PDB file of C-alpha atoms in Angstrom:
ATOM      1  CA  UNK A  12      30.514  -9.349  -7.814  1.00 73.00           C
ATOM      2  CA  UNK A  13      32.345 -10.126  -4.366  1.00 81.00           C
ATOM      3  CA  UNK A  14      33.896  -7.096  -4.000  1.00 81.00           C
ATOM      4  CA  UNK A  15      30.082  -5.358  -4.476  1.00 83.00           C
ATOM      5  CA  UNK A  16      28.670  -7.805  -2.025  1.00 86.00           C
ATOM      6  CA  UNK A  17      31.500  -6.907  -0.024  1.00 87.00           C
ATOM      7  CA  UNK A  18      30.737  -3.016   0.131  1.00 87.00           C
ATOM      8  CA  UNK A  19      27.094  -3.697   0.535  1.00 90.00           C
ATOM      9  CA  UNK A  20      28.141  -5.700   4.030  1.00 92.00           C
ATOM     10  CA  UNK A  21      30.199  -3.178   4.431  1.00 92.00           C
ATOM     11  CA  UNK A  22      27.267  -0.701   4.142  1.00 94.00           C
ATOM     12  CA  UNK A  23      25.008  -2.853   6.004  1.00 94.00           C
ATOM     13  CA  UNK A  24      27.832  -3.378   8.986  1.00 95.00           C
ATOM     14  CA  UNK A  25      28.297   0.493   9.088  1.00 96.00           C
ATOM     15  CA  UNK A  26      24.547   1.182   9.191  1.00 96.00           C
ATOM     16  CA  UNK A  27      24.109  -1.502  12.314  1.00 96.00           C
ATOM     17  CA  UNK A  28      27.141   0.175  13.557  1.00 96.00           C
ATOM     18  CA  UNK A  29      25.795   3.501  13.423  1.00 97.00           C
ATOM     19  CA  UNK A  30      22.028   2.249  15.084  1.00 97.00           C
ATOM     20  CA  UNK A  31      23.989   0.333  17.571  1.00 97.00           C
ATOM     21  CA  UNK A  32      25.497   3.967  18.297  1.00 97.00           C
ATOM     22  CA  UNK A  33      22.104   5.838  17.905  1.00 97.00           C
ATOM     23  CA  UNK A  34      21.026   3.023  20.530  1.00 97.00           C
ATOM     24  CA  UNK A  35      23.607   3.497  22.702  1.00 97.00           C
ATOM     25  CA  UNK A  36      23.051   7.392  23.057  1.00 97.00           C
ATOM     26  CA  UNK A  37      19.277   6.784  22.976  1.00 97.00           C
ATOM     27  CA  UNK A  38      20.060   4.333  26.445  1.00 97.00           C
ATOM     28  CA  UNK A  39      22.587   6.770  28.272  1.00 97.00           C
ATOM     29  CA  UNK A  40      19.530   9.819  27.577  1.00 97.00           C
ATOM     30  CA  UNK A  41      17.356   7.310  29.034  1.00 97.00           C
ATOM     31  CA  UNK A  42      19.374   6.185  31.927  1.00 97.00           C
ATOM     32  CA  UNK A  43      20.008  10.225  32.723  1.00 97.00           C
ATOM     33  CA  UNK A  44      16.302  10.659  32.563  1.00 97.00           C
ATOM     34  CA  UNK A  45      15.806   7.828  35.072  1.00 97.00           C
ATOM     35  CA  UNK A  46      18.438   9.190  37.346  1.00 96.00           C
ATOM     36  CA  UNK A  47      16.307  12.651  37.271  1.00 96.00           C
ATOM     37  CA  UNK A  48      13.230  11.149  37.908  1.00 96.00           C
ATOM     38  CA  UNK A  49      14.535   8.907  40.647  1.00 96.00           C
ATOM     39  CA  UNK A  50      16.062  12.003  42.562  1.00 96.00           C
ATOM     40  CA  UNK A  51      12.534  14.315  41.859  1.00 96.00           C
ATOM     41  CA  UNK A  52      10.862  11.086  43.694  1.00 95.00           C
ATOM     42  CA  UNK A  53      13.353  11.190  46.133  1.00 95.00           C
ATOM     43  CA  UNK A  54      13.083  14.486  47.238  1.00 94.00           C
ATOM     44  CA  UNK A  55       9.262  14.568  46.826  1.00 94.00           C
ATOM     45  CA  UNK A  56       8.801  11.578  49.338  1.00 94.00           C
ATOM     46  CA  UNK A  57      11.616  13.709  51.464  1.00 94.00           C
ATOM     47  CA  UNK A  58       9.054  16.888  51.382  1.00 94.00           C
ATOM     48  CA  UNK A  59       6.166  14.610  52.473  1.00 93.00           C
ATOM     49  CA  UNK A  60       7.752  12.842  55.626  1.00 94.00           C
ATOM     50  CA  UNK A  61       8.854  16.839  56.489  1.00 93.00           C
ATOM     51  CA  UNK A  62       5.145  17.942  55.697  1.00 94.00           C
ATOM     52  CA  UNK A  63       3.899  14.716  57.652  1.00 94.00           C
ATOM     53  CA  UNK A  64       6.450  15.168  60.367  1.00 94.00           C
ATOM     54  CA  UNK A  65       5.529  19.432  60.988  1.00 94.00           C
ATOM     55  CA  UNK A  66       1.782  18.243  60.812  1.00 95.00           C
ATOM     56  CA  UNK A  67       2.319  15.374  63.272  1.00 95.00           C
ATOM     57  CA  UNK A  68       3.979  17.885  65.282  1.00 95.00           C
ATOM     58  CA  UNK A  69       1.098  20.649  64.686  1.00 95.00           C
ATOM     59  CA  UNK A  70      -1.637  17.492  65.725  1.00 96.00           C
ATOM     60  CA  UNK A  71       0.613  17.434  69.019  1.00 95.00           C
ATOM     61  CA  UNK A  72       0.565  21.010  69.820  1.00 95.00           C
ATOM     62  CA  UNK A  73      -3.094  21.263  69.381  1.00 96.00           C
ATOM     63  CA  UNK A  74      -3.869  18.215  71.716  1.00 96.00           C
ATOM     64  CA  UNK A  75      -2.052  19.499  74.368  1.00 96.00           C
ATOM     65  CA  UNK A  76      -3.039  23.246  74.233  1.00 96.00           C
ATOM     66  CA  UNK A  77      -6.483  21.220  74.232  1.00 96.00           C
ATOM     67  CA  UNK A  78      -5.535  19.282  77.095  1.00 95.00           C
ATOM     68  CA  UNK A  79      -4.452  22.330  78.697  1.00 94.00           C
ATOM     69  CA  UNK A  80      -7.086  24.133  78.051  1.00 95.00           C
ATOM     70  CA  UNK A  81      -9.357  21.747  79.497  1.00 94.00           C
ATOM     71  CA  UNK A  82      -7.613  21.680  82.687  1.00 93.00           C
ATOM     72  CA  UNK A  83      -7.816  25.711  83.149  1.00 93.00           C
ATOM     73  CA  UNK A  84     -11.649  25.077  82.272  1.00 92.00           C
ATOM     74  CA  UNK A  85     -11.901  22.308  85.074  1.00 90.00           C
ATOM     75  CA  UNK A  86      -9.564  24.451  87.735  1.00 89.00           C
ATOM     76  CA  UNK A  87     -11.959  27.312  86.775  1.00 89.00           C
ATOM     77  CA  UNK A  88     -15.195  25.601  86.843  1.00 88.00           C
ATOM     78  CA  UNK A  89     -13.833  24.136  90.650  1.00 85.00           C
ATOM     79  CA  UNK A  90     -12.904  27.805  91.727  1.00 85.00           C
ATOM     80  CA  UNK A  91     -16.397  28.956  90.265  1.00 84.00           C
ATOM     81  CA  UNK A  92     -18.354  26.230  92.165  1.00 84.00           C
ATOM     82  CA  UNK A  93     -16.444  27.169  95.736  1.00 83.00           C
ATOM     83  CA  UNK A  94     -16.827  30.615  94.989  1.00 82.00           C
ATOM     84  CA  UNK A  95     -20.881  29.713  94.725  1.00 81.00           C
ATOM     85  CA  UNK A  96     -20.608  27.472  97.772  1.00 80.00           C
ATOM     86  CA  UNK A  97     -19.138  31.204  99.638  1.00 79.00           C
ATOM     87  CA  UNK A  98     -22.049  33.124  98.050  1.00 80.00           C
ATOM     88  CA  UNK A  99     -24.447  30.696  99.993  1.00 76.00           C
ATOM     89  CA  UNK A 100     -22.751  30.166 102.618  1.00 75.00           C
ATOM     90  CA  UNK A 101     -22.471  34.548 103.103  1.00 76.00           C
ATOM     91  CA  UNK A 102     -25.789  34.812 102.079  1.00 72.00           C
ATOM     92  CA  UNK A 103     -27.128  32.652 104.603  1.00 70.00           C
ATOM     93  CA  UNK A 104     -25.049  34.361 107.158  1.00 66.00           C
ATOM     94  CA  UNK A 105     -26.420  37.786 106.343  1.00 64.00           C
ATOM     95  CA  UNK A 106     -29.576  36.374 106.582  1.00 58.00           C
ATOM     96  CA  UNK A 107     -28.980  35.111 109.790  1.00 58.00           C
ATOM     97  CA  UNK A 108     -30.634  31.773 108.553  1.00 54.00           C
ATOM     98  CA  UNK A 109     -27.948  29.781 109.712  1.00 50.00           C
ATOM     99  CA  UNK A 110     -27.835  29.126 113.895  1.00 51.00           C
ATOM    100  CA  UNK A 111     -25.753  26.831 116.145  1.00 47.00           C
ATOM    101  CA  UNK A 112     -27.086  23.328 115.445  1.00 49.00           C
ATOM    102  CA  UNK A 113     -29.280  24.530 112.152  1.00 49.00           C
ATOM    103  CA  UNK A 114     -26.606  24.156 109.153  1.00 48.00           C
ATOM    104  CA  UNK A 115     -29.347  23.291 106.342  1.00 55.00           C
ATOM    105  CA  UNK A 116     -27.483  21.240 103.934  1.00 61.00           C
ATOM    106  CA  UNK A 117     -24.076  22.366 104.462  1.00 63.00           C
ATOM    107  CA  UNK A 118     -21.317  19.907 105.029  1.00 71.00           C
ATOM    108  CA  UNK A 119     -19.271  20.000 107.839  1.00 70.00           C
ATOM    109  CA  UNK A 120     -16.417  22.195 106.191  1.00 75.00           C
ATOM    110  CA  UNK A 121     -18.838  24.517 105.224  1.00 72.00           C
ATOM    111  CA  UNK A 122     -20.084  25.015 108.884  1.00 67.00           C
ATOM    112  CA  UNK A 123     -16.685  25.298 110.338  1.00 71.00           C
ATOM    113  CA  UNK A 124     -15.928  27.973 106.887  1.00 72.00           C
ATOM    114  CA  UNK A 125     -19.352  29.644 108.207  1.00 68.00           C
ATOM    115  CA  UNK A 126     -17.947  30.057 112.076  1.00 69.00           C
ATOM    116  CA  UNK A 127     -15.358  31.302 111.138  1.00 70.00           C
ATOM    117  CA  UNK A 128     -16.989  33.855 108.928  1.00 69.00           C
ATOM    118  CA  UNK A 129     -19.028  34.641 111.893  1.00 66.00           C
ATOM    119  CA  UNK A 130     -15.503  34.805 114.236  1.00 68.00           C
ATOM    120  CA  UNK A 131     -13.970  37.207 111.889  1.00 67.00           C
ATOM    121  CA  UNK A 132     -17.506  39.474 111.807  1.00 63.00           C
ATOM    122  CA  UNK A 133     -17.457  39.296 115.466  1.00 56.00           C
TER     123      UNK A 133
END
């Protein structure tokens, strides 16, 4: 009877044995999987500071061709504007509505611009 009771620990130490074992290669699978998973979230947080970084950098381009852009507009508008101012100022001096001491609403830079026209006609 002990030497049965004896093989049936025996059995039952060999079967813990052999879970233990199972358990063991069940745990390394596990920690491999981890390790996988740990480098795919690695590398996808890597691809979205990149993708945030090239965006970032695409928001910057975009202000300052924006910024640029508005400054050509504003240089533009300004040339536009003086080249109006001219238009009156040549029209009036076709005209001949413009005399010494009559300069309508024209500032004083626009009367000397306007005598000067009227030099260079002369």
């Amino acid at each position: 009877e002990t030497d049965t009771r004896k093989g049936e620990i025996d059995i039952l130490i060999n079967d813990i044995r052999r879970e233990l074992e199972a358990l063991k290669k069940e745990r390394v699978i596990k920690m491999e999987e981890i390790g996988r998973l740990k480098e795919d979230i690695r590398g996808v947080r890597e691809n979205f500071i990149s993708d945030q970084a090239k965006k970032d950098k695409e928001i910057d381009s975009l202000k300052k061709y924006i910024l640029g852009t508005r400054q050509k507009l504003k240089k533009k508008q300004a040339k536009n504007e003086v080249g109006i101012v001219n238009l009156k100022k040549s029209a009036l001096n076709v005209s001949g509505e413009i005399k010494d001491g009559d300069a309508g609403d024209l500032t004083r830079e626009e009367r000397e611009d306007v005598a000067v026209e009227r030099a260079k006609n002369d």
